[in-house]
Tab-separated table of C-alpha atoms and ligand atoms in Angstrom:
chain	number	residue	atom	x	y	z
A	1	MET	CA	78.334	99.228	104.333
A	2	SER	CA	78.584	99.786	100.606
A	3	GLY	CA	78.839	103.586	100.609
A	4	PRO	CA	78.794	106.534	102.947
A	5	TYR	CA	74.993	106.736	102.979
A	6	ALA	CA	74.282	103.012	103.174
A	7	GLY	CA	71.695	102.095	105.772
A	8	TYR	CA	70.039	105.481	106.044
A	9	SER	CA	66.647	104.412	104.805
A	10	GLN	CA	64.487	102.062	106.874
A	11	ASP	CA	61.578	102.643	104.525
A	12	ARG	CA	61.771	99.732	102.117
A	13	ARG	CA	59.455	101.324	99.508
A	14	PRO	CA	61.288	102.505	96.404
A	15	GLN	CA	62.122	106.164	96.906
A	16	LYS	CA	63.189	108.838	94.515
A	17	LYS	CA	66.874	109.494	95.053
A	18	ARG	CA	67.377	112.851	96.722
A	19	LYS	CA	70.574	114.612	95.882
A	20	VAL	CA	72.206	116.172	98.913
A	21	GLU	CA	75.178	118.380	98.267
A	22	VAL	CA	77.956	117.079	100.485
A	23	PRO	CA	80.191	119.953	101.498
A	24	HIS	CA	83.900	119.332	101.137
A	25	ALA	CA	84.438	119.796	104.876
A	26	LEU	CA	82.260	121.020	107.708
A	27	LEU	CA	84.913	121.543	110.364
A	28	GLY	CA	87.421	124.363	110.144
A	29	PRO	CA	91.158	124.105	109.418
A	30	GLY	CA	93.041	122.087	112.023
A	31	TRP	CA	90.117	119.734	112.602
A	32	GLU	CA	90.385	117.691	109.410
A	33	ARG	CA	91.120	114.526	111.360
A	34	TYR	CA	87.801	114.736	113.218
A	35	ASP	CA	85.737	115.796	110.211
A	36	ALA	CA	83.044	113.182	109.567
A	37	THR	CA	81.638	114.896	106.483
A	38	GLY	CA	80.466	112.147	104.153
A	39	LEU	CA	79.498	109.697	106.908
A	40	ALA	CA	76.053	111.309	107.141
A	41	PRO	CA	74.397	114.034	105.093
A	42	HIS	CA	74.160	117.551	106.498
A	43	TYR	CA	70.685	118.638	105.419
A	44	THR	CA	70.058	122.332	104.987
A	45	HIS	CA	66.432	122.285	103.847
A	46	ALA	CA	63.454	119.970	104.228
A	47	GLY	CA	63.368	119.054	100.525
A	48	GLN	CA	66.611	117.073	100.957
A	49	VAL	CA	65.347	115.049	103.901
A	50	PRO	CA	63.761	111.590	103.566
A	51	HIS	CA	60.078	111.843	104.416
A	52	HIS	CA	60.217	109.737	107.593
A	53	ILE	CA	62.931	111.968	109.078
A	54	ARG	CA	61.315	115.325	108.284
A	55	LYS	CA	59.551	115.726	111.619
A	56	TYR	CA	62.906	115.341	113.346
A	57	PHE	CA	64.639	117.702	110.919
A	58	ALA	CA	62.010	120.329	111.814
A	59	GLN	CA	63.274	120.070	115.431
A	60	ARG	CA	66.990	120.198	114.529
A	61	GLN	CA	67.731	123.332	116.547
A	62	ARG	CA	66.278	121.637	119.622
A	63	TYR	CA	68.624	118.705	119.202
A	64	PHE	CA	71.698	120.792	118.381
A	65	SER	CA	71.430	124.565	118.758
A	66	LEU	CA	74.574	124.721	116.578
A	67	TYR	CA	73.087	122.437	113.906
A	68	ASN	CA	73.681	125.039	111.184
A	69	GLU	CA	77.417	125.034	111.979
A	70	GLY	CA	77.567	121.560	110.432
A	71	CYS	CA	76.294	119.010	112.956
A	72	LEU	CA	75.841	115.529	111.525
A	73	LEU	CA	73.293	112.875	112.455
A	74	ASP	CA	72.651	109.466	110.956
A	75	GLU	CA	69.157	108.027	110.785
A	76	GLU	CA	69.203	106.530	114.274
A	77	GLY	CA	70.710	109.771	115.546
A	78	TRP	CA	67.776	111.765	114.171
A	79	TYR	CA	65.179	109.852	116.094
A	80	SER	CA	67.090	109.088	119.273
A	81	VAL	CA	69.210	112.137	120.073
A	82	THR	CA	68.267	113.808	123.340
A	83	PRO	CA	67.281	117.443	122.806
A	84	GLU	CA	70.097	119.676	124.028
A	85	ARG	CA	68.111	121.430	126.758
A	86	MET	CA	67.112	118.082	128.297
A	87	SER	CA	70.708	116.883	128.444
A	88	MET	CA	72.006	119.657	130.657
A	89	TYR	CA	73.375	118.093	133.757
A	90	ASP	CA	75.700	119.072	136.526
A	91	HIS	CA	78.193	116.552	137.847
A	92	SER	CA	81.929	116.502	137.880
A	93	ARG	CA	82.483	113.199	136.103
A	94	CYS	CA	79.955	111.377	133.987
A	95	PHE	CA	79.525	108.387	131.783
A	96	CYS	CA	77.134	108.441	128.849
A	97	GLY	CA	76.174	106.918	125.510
A	98	VAL	CA	75.575	109.107	122.490
A	99	GLY	CA	76.669	112.438	120.973
A	100	GLY	CA	73.886	114.791	122.010
A	101	ASN	CA	74.141	113.829	125.660
A	102	ALA	CA	77.918	113.568	125.723
A	103	ILE	CA	78.288	117.097	124.350
A	104	ALA	CA	75.816	118.578	126.803
A	105	PHE	CA	77.468	116.790	129.734
A	106	ALA	CA	80.930	117.887	128.601
A	107	GLN	CA	79.821	121.494	128.986
A	108	THR	CA	79.604	121.019	132.755
A	109	CYS	CA	81.503	117.793	133.497
A	110	GLU	CA	85.254	117.476	133.779
A	111	ARG	CA	85.361	114.208	131.899
A	112	VAL	CA	82.797	112.275	129.906
A	113	ILE	CA	83.081	108.760	128.516
A	114	ALA	CA	80.861	108.204	125.475
A	115	VAL	CA	80.323	104.555	124.631
A	116	ASP	CA	78.683	103.372	121.435
A	117	ASN	CA	78.951	100.178	119.427
A	118	SER	CA	78.909	102.007	116.095
A	119	ALA	CA	82.139	103.514	114.800
A	120	VAL	CA	80.157	105.778	112.472
A	121	ARG	CA	78.026	107.191	115.272
A	122	LEU	CA	81.107	107.806	117.408
A	123	ALA	CA	82.751	109.643	114.501
A	124	LEU	CA	79.613	111.757	114.099
A	125	ALA	CA	79.533	112.443	117.832
A	126	ARG	CA	83.165	113.542	117.819
A	127	HIS	CA	82.569	115.746	114.772
A	128	ASN	CA	79.648	117.396	116.593
A	129	ALA	CA	81.722	117.732	119.774
A	130	VAL	CA	84.307	119.751	117.829
A	131	ILE	CA	81.576	122.180	116.746
A	132	TYR	CA	80.768	122.685	120.446
A	133	GLY	CA	84.456	122.888	121.386
A	134	VAL	CA	84.198	120.086	123.959
A	135	GLN	CA	85.965	117.226	122.135
A	136	ASP	CA	88.882	117.280	124.598
A	137	ARG	CA	86.635	116.428	127.541
A	138	ILE	CA	85.081	113.364	125.936
A	139	GLU	CA	86.637	109.941	125.564
A	140	PHE	CA	84.922	108.131	122.702
A	141	ILE	CA	84.908	104.378	123.222
A	142	LEU	CA	83.853	101.844	120.624
A	143	ALA	CA	82.306	98.995	122.589
A	144	ASP	CA	79.086	97.319	123.536
A	145	PHE	CA	78.022	98.227	127.042
A	146	PRO	CA	78.621	94.832	128.737
A	147	SER	CA	82.175	94.642	127.347
A	148	PHE	CA	82.851	98.186	128.450
A	149	VAL	CA	81.654	97.413	131.981
A	150	ARG	CA	83.750	94.222	132.062
A	151	SER	CA	86.801	96.180	130.935
A	152	LEU	CA	86.432	98.465	133.952
A	153	GLN	CA	86.229	95.682	136.469
A	154	VAL	CA	89.409	94.430	138.060
A	155	ALA	CA	89.804	91.521	140.507
A	156	PRO	CA	87.683	91.949	143.642
A	157	ALA	CA	89.517	93.287	146.698
A	158	THR	CA	90.740	90.580	149.075
A	159	GLU	CA	91.669	92.699	152.109
A	160	LYS	CA	90.828	91.257	155.518
A	161	VAL	CA	89.162	93.247	158.246
A	162	SER	CA	90.960	93.514	161.598
A	163	GLY	CA	89.360	90.359	163.112
A	164	GLY	CA	90.843	88.247	160.320
A	165	GLN	CA	87.458	87.628	158.645
A	166	PRO	CA	87.466	88.284	154.900
A	167	ASP	CA	85.765	91.534	153.998
A	168	ARG	CA	82.727	91.308	151.698
A	169	PRO	CA	84.218	91.258	148.177
A	170	ARG	CA	83.681	94.639	146.591
A	171	ASN	CA	83.780	95.457	142.910
A	172	ARG	CA	86.894	97.423	142.078
A	173	LEU	CA	86.989	99.568	138.994
A	174	SER	CA	89.989	100.679	136.994
A	175	THR	CA	88.303	104.043	136.408
A	176	GLN	CA	86.030	105.802	138.852
A	177	ILE	CA	82.643	106.427	137.301
A	178	ASP	CA	80.535	108.945	139.184
A	179	VAL	CA	77.362	108.859	137.149
A	180	ALA	CA	76.023	106.606	134.409
A	181	PHE	CA	73.547	108.054	131.951
A	182	LEU	CA	71.699	105.357	130.022
A	183	SER	CA	69.959	106.212	126.789
A	184	PRO	CA	69.514	102.864	125.037
A	185	PRO	CA	67.750	102.196	121.726
A	186	TRP	CA	64.014	101.911	122.377
A	187	GLY	CA	63.337	99.854	119.292
A	188	GLY	CA	62.992	102.800	116.896
A	189	PRO	CA	60.145	105.309	116.543
A	190	SER	CA	57.535	102.539	116.894
A	191	TYR	CA	58.279	102.360	120.649
A	192	ILE	CA	55.084	104.322	121.229
A	193	SER	CA	52.809	102.037	119.232
A	194	SER	CA	54.192	98.480	119.357
A	195	PRO	CA	52.816	96.221	122.038
A	196	SER	CA	55.555	94.646	124.127
A	197	LYS	CA	55.976	90.862	124.320
A	198	SER	CA	54.001	90.894	127.569
A	199	GLN	CA	50.978	92.710	126.098
A	200	SER	CA	48.048	91.337	124.142
A	201	ALA	CA	46.699	92.610	120.815
A	202	SER	CA	43.725	94.134	122.666
A	203	SER	CA	45.998	96.546	124.589
A	204	PRO	CA	45.259	100.302	124.437
A	205	PRO	CA	46.504	102.367	121.429
A	206	HIS	CA	49.575	103.585	123.319
A	207	PRO	CA	50.734	100.399	125.000
A	208	GLU	CA	53.180	100.656	127.823
A	209	PHE	CA	56.874	100.429	127.085
A	210	THR	CA	58.358	97.562	129.037
A	211	MET	CA	61.914	96.666	129.906
A	212	ASP	CA	62.024	93.830	127.369
A	213	MET	CA	61.783	96.382	124.532
A	214	THR	CA	65.195	98.009	124.861
A	215	ALA	CA	68.010	96.754	122.672
A	216	PRO	CA	70.349	94.994	122.564
A	217	LEU	CA	69.833	94.115	126.236
A	218	PRO	CA	66.598	94.136	128.243
A	219	GLY	CA	66.393	97.350	130.242
A	220	ASP	CA	66.673	95.687	133.664
A	221	GLN	CA	69.934	93.964	132.677
A	222	LEU	CA	71.303	97.217	131.336
A	223	PHE	CA	70.415	98.859	134.635
A	224	SER	CA	72.135	96.121	136.692
A	225	LEU	CA	75.279	96.507	134.610
A	226	ALA	CA	75.280	100.256	135.144
A	227	ARG	CA	74.754	99.805	138.880
A	228	SER	CA	77.757	97.499	139.021
A	229	ILE	CA	79.916	100.518	138.150
A	230	THR	CA	78.072	103.271	140.022
A	231	PRO	CA	74.958	103.593	142.199
A	232	HIS	CA	74.184	106.963	140.601
A	233	VAL	CA	72.273	106.303	137.423
A	234	ALA	CA	70.065	108.433	135.187
A	235	TYR	CA	67.961	106.420	132.774
A	236	TYR	CA	66.349	108.076	129.736
A	237	LEU	CA	63.265	106.136	128.678
A	238	PRO	CA	60.006	106.594	126.762
A	239	ARG	CA	57.095	108.584	128.117
A	240	ASN	CA	54.969	105.403	128.074
A	241	THR	CA	57.389	103.450	130.294
A	242	ASN	CA	55.772	101.041	132.750
A	243	LEU	CA	56.477	102.719	136.094
A	244	GLU	CA	56.005	99.591	138.176
A	245	GLU	CA	58.884	97.928	136.385
A	246	ILE	CA	61.084	100.916	137.161
A	247	ALA	CA	60.063	100.865	140.823
A	248	GLY	CA	60.961	97.160	140.890
A	249	LEU	CA	64.564	97.936	139.949
A	250	VAL	CA	65.384	99.031	143.505
A	251	ASP	CA	64.619	97.898	147.022
A	252	PRO	CA	61.981	100.409	148.211
A	253	LYS	CA	63.274	100.094	151.803
A	254	GLU	CA	66.737	101.177	150.705
A	255	GLU	CA	66.156	103.945	148.193
A	256	LYS	CA	63.728	105.994	146.190
A	257	VAL	CA	63.549	106.627	142.454
A	258	GLU	CA	62.859	110.093	141.091
A	259	ILE	CA	61.045	110.627	137.795
A	260	GLU	CA	61.581	113.718	135.684
A	261	GLU	CA	59.180	114.441	132.841
A	262	GLU	CA	60.896	115.905	129.803
A	263	TRP	CA	58.526	118.412	128.192
A	264	MET	CA	59.093	120.368	125.023
A	265	GLY	CA	56.412	123.051	124.882
A	266	SER	CA	53.118	121.245	125.405
A	267	LYS	CA	54.486	117.791	124.512
A	268	LEU	CA	55.809	115.194	126.909
A	269	LYS	CA	58.805	113.702	125.058
A	270	ALA	CA	60.444	111.286	127.472
A	271	LEU	CA	61.069	110.390	131.107
A	272	THR	CA	64.354	110.421	132.984
A	273	PHE	CA	64.559	108.159	136.018
A	274	TYR	CA	67.148	109.038	138.664
A	275	PHE	CA	68.701	106.571	141.063
A	276	GLY	CA	71.137	106.699	143.994
A	277	GLY	CA	72.563	110.083	144.954
A	278	LEU	CA	70.928	111.754	141.939
A	279	VAL	CA	67.583	111.591	143.734
A	280	ASN	CA	66.564	114.675	145.694
A	281	GLY	CA	66.939	113.873	149.395
A	282	GLN	CA	69.403	111.010	148.802
A	283	GLU	CA	72.523	113.162	148.551
A	284	HIS	CA	74.033	111.159	151.453
A	285	LEU	CA	74.475	108.271	148.993
A	286	TRP	CA	77.339	110.178	147.365
A	287	ILE	CA	79.494	109.409	150.377
A	288	ASP	CA	81.328	106.103	149.910
B	301	MGP	P1	59.715	110.657	119.169
B	301	MGP	O1	58.510	110.383	120.006
B	301	MGP	O2	60.142	109.580	118.225
B	301	MGP	O3	59.557	111.945	118.264
B	301	MGP	O4	60.944	110.961	120.134
B	301	MGP	P2	58.930	113.373	118.464
B	301	MGP	O5	58.654	113.918	117.136
B	301	MGP	O6	59.875	114.183	119.287
B	301	MGP	O7	57.598	113.134	119.274
B	301	MGP	P3	56.134	113.255	118.688
B	301	MGP	O8	55.253	112.909	119.841
B	301	MGP	O9	55.972	114.668	118.251
B	301	MGP	O10	56.037	112.282	117.562
B	301	MGP	C1	60.889	111.855	121.247
B	301	MGP	C2	62.251	111.892	121.897
B	301	MGP	O11	62.492	110.614	122.445
B	301	MGP	C3	63.403	112.120	120.923
B	301	MGP	O12	63.718	113.473	120.775
B	301	MGP	C4	64.548	111.389	121.589
B	301	MGP	O13	65.179	112.196	122.544
B	301	MGP	C5	63.858	110.277	122.316
B	301	MGP	N1	63.986	109.000	121.605
B	301	MGP	C6	63.193	108.529	120.621
B	301	MGP	N2	63.602	107.278	120.270
B	301	MGP	C7	62.980	106.433	119.265
B	301	MGP	C8	64.680	106.950	121.058
B	301	MGP	C9	65.506	105.791	121.181
B	301	MGP	O14	65.379	104.782	120.503
B	301	MGP	N3	66.463	105.850	122.142
B	301	MGP	C10	66.650	106.954	122.924
B	301	MGP	N4	67.605	106.922	123.847
B	301	MGP	N5	65.886	108.047	122.824
B	301	MGP	C11	64.901	108.049	121.906
């Protein structure tokens, strides 16, 4: 990265440089060490915002109701943050990926682990968490998801059951994770228009989003990793997600999947798929 704003424009056409006043600091005294001012611009009016981000800027209060207090988002943050109202959740301990969700979860969860493979995005998330006063409840971990999962796993248990037969090896974790919330990159804003690898050019105008389109791992692998640390998973995916693929993630004889449609006014924005004890009627799965 050559400067604090490097990498903010995906649009390769030459653009007029917009001058954004960077405030000296956005967080109050005492919070200097978490202040990420300079890592991303804090826009205050549409004229400062690159054209392709304007539609997201118009929704800034939906993403962060405290946006005007100095919340910071980088380009990927603008198009992939979960609107605040959709992130509200109620469990005692959670695991999640990016700032918007982590902050919302931290308002009701005792402890949240936010994992991201970008140091800049984690710094922005922590900055935003300070604005919401929840930074102490969130552990920010710089890692890719597979490495994070591996780091939690310790040697399988080797206890024997009373008859002397070895027990089925069970995954043991160094930290108990109650819930995993997955909100992976969907391949950018074109998720709604790009045909997946498995679709032909003659597919309908809004082709289905398939599991091979998430990055950096295919969605089914991401799901398996999450299920190796907890059966209780919430998965935030596009509104055009192929539902059969989601159904195929679980054994229908063992459990059901619940789908929640995330509406903002008259627009369907996304789908959240719930697994394990998060599904209505499957509360018994919380018992170990
Ligand atoms: P959108 O469809 O790109 O934009 O994203 P918009 O303007 O809300 O919808 P439009 O129909 O008016 O054009 C809708 C929502 O999906 C965003 O608010 C994000 O919460 C979520 N989202 C979008 N993208 C591209 C991603 C992504 O890559 N990853 C994740 N986790 N969420 C995303």
